[in-house]
One Martini backbone bead per residue (centre of mass of N, CA, C, O) as a GRO file, in nm:
protein
  181
    1MET     BB    1  15.883   4.176  11.104
    2ALA     BB    2  15.904   3.903  10.935
    3GLU     BB    3  15.752   3.613  10.889
    4ASN     BB    4  15.796   3.300  10.902
    5ARG     BB    5  15.678   3.005  10.786
    6ARG     BB    6  15.621   2.874  11.063
    7VAL     BB    7  15.453   3.100  11.181
    8LYS     BB    8  15.239   3.111  10.960
    9LEU     BB    9  15.144   2.818  10.995
   10THR     BB   10  15.062   2.834  11.291
   11LYS     BB   11  14.855   3.063  11.258
   12LYS     BB   12  14.680   2.918  11.050
   13MET     BB   13  14.599   2.683  11.233
   14MET     BB   14  14.455   2.864  11.444
   15LYS     BB   15  14.256   2.998  11.253
   16ASP     BB   16  14.122   2.741  11.150
   17ALA     BB   17  14.031   2.642  11.426
   18VAL     BB   18  13.842   2.879  11.502
   19LEU     BB   19  13.659   2.851  11.254
   20GLU     BB   20  13.563   2.565  11.308
   21LEU     BB   21  13.441   2.631  11.586
   22LEU     BB   22  13.242   2.861  11.484
   23GLU     BB   23  13.057   2.654  11.328
   24HIS     BB   24  12.956   2.524  11.634
   25LYS     BB   25  13.030   2.782  11.816
   26SER     BB   26  13.058   3.020  12.024
   27LEU     BB   27  13.297   3.228  12.129
   28GLU     BB   28  13.234   3.197  12.441
   29LYS     BB   29  13.283   2.861  12.414
   30ILE     BB   30  13.574   2.914  12.345
   31THR     BB   31  13.894   2.782  12.392
   32VAL     BB   32  14.225   2.755  12.397
   33THR     BB   33  14.222   2.449  12.412
   34ASP     BB   34  14.052   2.400  12.161
   35ILE     BB   35  14.250   2.528  11.963
   36CYS     BB   36  14.502   2.360  12.032
   37GLU     BB   37  14.384   2.086  11.964
   38ARG     BB   38  14.303   2.148  11.668
   39ALA     BB   39  14.610   2.266  11.593
   40ASP     BB   40  14.842   2.123  11.743
   41VAL     BB   41  14.912   2.307  12.004
   42ASN     BB   42  15.035   2.490  12.245
   43ARG     BB   43  14.961   2.724  12.471
   44SER     BB   44  15.233   2.874  12.447
   45THR     BB   45  15.199   2.927  12.147
   46PHE     BB   46  14.953   3.095  12.155
   47TYR     BB   47  15.080   3.315  12.363
   48ALA     BB   48  15.311   3.404  12.164
   49TYR     BB   49  15.082   3.551  11.961
   50TYR     BB   50  14.842   3.569  12.182
   51GLU     BB   51  14.629   3.700  12.437
   52SER     BB   52  14.365   3.612  12.270
   53ILE     BB   53  14.095   3.521  12.094
   54GLY     BB   54  14.019   3.805  12.002
   55GLN     BB   55  14.291   3.864  11.864
   56LEU     BB   56  14.271   3.639  11.656
   57LEU     BB   57  14.006   3.734  11.527
   58PHE     BB   58  14.106   4.016  11.448
   59GLU     BB   59  14.317   3.906  11.246
   60ILE     BB   60  14.118   3.772  11.059
   61GLU     BB   61  13.961   4.027  10.989
   62ASN     BB   62  14.201   4.183  10.875
   63ASP     BB   63  14.259   3.993  10.644
   64VAL     BB   64  13.992   4.039  10.500
   65LEU     BB   65  14.009   4.353  10.472
   66ASN     BB   66  14.299   4.366  10.332
   67GLN     BB   67  14.184   4.174  10.078
   68LEU     BB   68  14.028   4.366   9.950
   69PRO     BB   69  13.954   4.481   9.668
   70VAL     BB   70  14.120   4.744   9.489
   71PRO     BB   71  14.017   5.003   9.336
   72PRO     BB   72  14.032   5.233   9.134
   73ASP     BB   73  13.996   5.539   9.094
   74LEU     BB   74  13.738   5.735   9.032
   75PRO     BB   75  13.638   5.915   8.801
   76LYS     BB   76  13.436   6.176   8.743
   77ASP     BB   77  13.342   5.996   8.470
   78TYR     BB   78  13.194   5.766   8.564
   79SER     BB   79  13.056   5.445   8.525
   80ASP     BB   80  12.839   5.200   8.572
   81GLU     BB   81  13.025   4.979   8.462
   82LYS     BB   82  13.264   5.029   8.653
   83PHE     BB   83  13.106   4.991   8.915
   84LEU     BB   84  13.007   4.707   8.851
   85ASP     BB   85  13.289   4.581   8.838
   86MET     BB   86  13.365   4.640   9.132
   87LEU     BB   87  13.135   4.485   9.265
   88GLU     BB   88  13.194   4.214   9.137
   89GLU     BB   89  13.472   4.180   9.268
   90PHE     BB   90  13.371   4.182   9.557
   91PHE     BB   91  13.167   3.937   9.526
   92ASP     BB   92  13.383   3.737   9.443
   93TYR     BB   93  13.536   3.750   9.710
   94VAL     BB   94  13.307   3.645   9.881
   95ARG     BB   95  13.273   3.374   9.736
   96GLU     BB   96  13.574   3.277   9.781
   97ASN     BB   97  13.501   3.354  10.111
   98GLU     BB   98  13.247   3.220  10.236
   99ARG     BB   99  13.323   3.106  10.510
  100LEU     BB  100  13.415   3.367  10.640
  101PHE     BB  101  13.152   3.532  10.594
  102ARG     BB  102  12.960   3.340  10.731
  103ILE     BB  103  13.093   3.363  11.009
  104LEU     BB  104  13.126   3.683  11.045
  105ILE     BB  105  12.813   3.783  10.937
  106ILE     BB  106  12.623   3.546  11.040
  107GLN     BB  107  12.701   3.372  11.288
  108ARG     BB  108  12.817   3.612  11.461
  109ASP     BB  109  12.706   3.898  11.418
  110SER     BB  110  12.917   4.139  11.432
  111SER     BB  111  12.910   4.471  11.480
  112GLU     BB  112  13.212   4.528  11.466
  113PHE     BB  113  13.272   4.398  11.194
  114ASN     BB  114  13.056   4.541  11.030
  115HIS     BB  115  13.175   4.823  11.080
  116ARG     BB  116  13.450   4.762  10.950
  117LEU     BB  117  13.333   4.686  10.675
  118VAL     BB  118  13.197   4.948  10.610
  119ASN     BB  119  13.457   5.121  10.619
  120ALA     BB  120  13.616   4.963  10.404
  121VAL     BB  121  13.415   4.999  10.175
  122MET     BB  122  13.405   5.307  10.180
  123ASP     BB  123  13.710   5.346  10.121
  124LYS     BB  124  13.721   5.151   9.847
  125TYR     BB  125  13.394   5.223   9.733
  126ARG     BB  126  13.355   5.509   9.641
  127MET     BB  127  13.064   5.681   9.554
  128PRO     BB  128  12.948   5.913   9.376
  129VAL     BB  129  12.771   6.208   9.474
  130GLY     BB  130  12.549   6.416   9.410
  131GLU     BB  131  12.481   6.747   9.486
  132GLY     BB  132  12.148   6.704   9.496
  133GLY     BB  133  12.138   6.565   9.745
  134SER     BB  134  11.954   6.533  10.055
  135LEU     BB  135  12.206   6.400  10.174
  136PRO     BB  136  12.465   6.348  10.326
  137ALA     BB  137  12.707   6.153  10.206
  138ARG     BB  138  12.774   5.980  10.451
  139TYR     BB  139  12.483   5.878  10.507
  140ALA     BB  140  12.444   5.746  10.234
  141TYR     BB  141  12.671   5.543  10.259
  142VAL     BB  142  12.588   5.403  10.518
  143TYR     BB  143  12.315   5.312  10.419
  144CYS     BB  144  12.411   5.145  10.177
  145VAL     BB  145  12.620   4.956  10.311
  146ASN     BB  146  12.426   4.834  10.519
  147GLY     BB  147  12.233   4.723  10.306
  148VAL     BB  148  12.438   4.541  10.169
  149ILE     BB  149  12.496   4.364  10.413
  150GLY     BB  150  12.211   4.256  10.441
  151ILE     BB  151  12.195   4.124  10.148
  152LEU     BB  152  12.456   3.963  10.172
  153LYS     BB  153  12.357   3.766  10.382
  154GLU     BB  154  12.137   3.644  10.202
  155TRP     BB  155  12.316   3.553   9.968
  156ILE     BB  156  12.480   3.358  10.139
  157HIS     BB  157  12.252   3.196  10.273
  158ASP     BB  158  12.136   3.119   9.969
  159LYS     BB  159  12.389   3.034   9.794
  160PHE     BB  160  12.412   3.218   9.544
  161PRO     BB  161  12.162   3.263   9.318
  162LEU     BB  162  12.345   3.485   9.208
  163SER     BB  163  12.545   3.648   9.042
  164SER     BB  164  12.771   3.887   9.088
  165ARG     BB  165  12.658   4.071   8.864
  166ALA     BB  166  12.358   4.068   8.940
  167PHE     BB  167  12.400   4.166   9.230
  168ALA     BB  168  12.538   4.432   9.154
  169GLY     BB  169  12.292   4.549   9.004
  170ILE     BB  170  12.107   4.563   9.249
  171VAL     BB  171  12.285   4.738   9.428
  172LEU     BB  172  12.305   4.978   9.238
  173GLN     BB  173  12.005   5.039   9.219
  174MET     BB  174  11.955   5.079   9.527
  175SER     BB  175  12.163   5.304   9.570
  176TYR     BB  176  12.041   5.515   9.384
  177ARG     BB  177  11.773   5.537   9.531
  178ALA     BB  178  11.889   5.625   9.807
  179ILE     BB  179  12.047   5.881   9.707
  180SER     BB  180  11.811   6.024   9.527
  181GLY     BB  181  11.524   5.966   9.678
   0.00000   0.00000   0.00000
């Protein structure tokens, strides 16, 4: 069943409230009352949509992951330029959603969200690996994507000192080195 505008607005207010609170305190110290006061909703309204704060946060994470730009499938004869364009689009998305990524992967540093992000990126941005690689492809992908998340944290933390394109070039170069051994 599609949510009506009022429900969407109420959920957005609660999501915004929990994000604002996460900027100042850890998840463990946030209460439903804190969220309700910040969002100007009743506790019964919160519980009408969510069983817990964790469920609300999970929905926020899902929103982020579901909105990752989806590249077209790479043809067998993909070019570095096409892959660079895909990475640039992903990093533009991160830039446009800086607050969310700052909270979710830097401030919270949730291994669960990072794992979900790794899997989402692997599913949507699969880079062909040559047959001659010394590692099984899955391990190479996991290694590269986790490395990208690590340097992505630094890029966000440093307030994006490089353009999305320049950062994509660095990521591409490092990924090739990791995969080719």
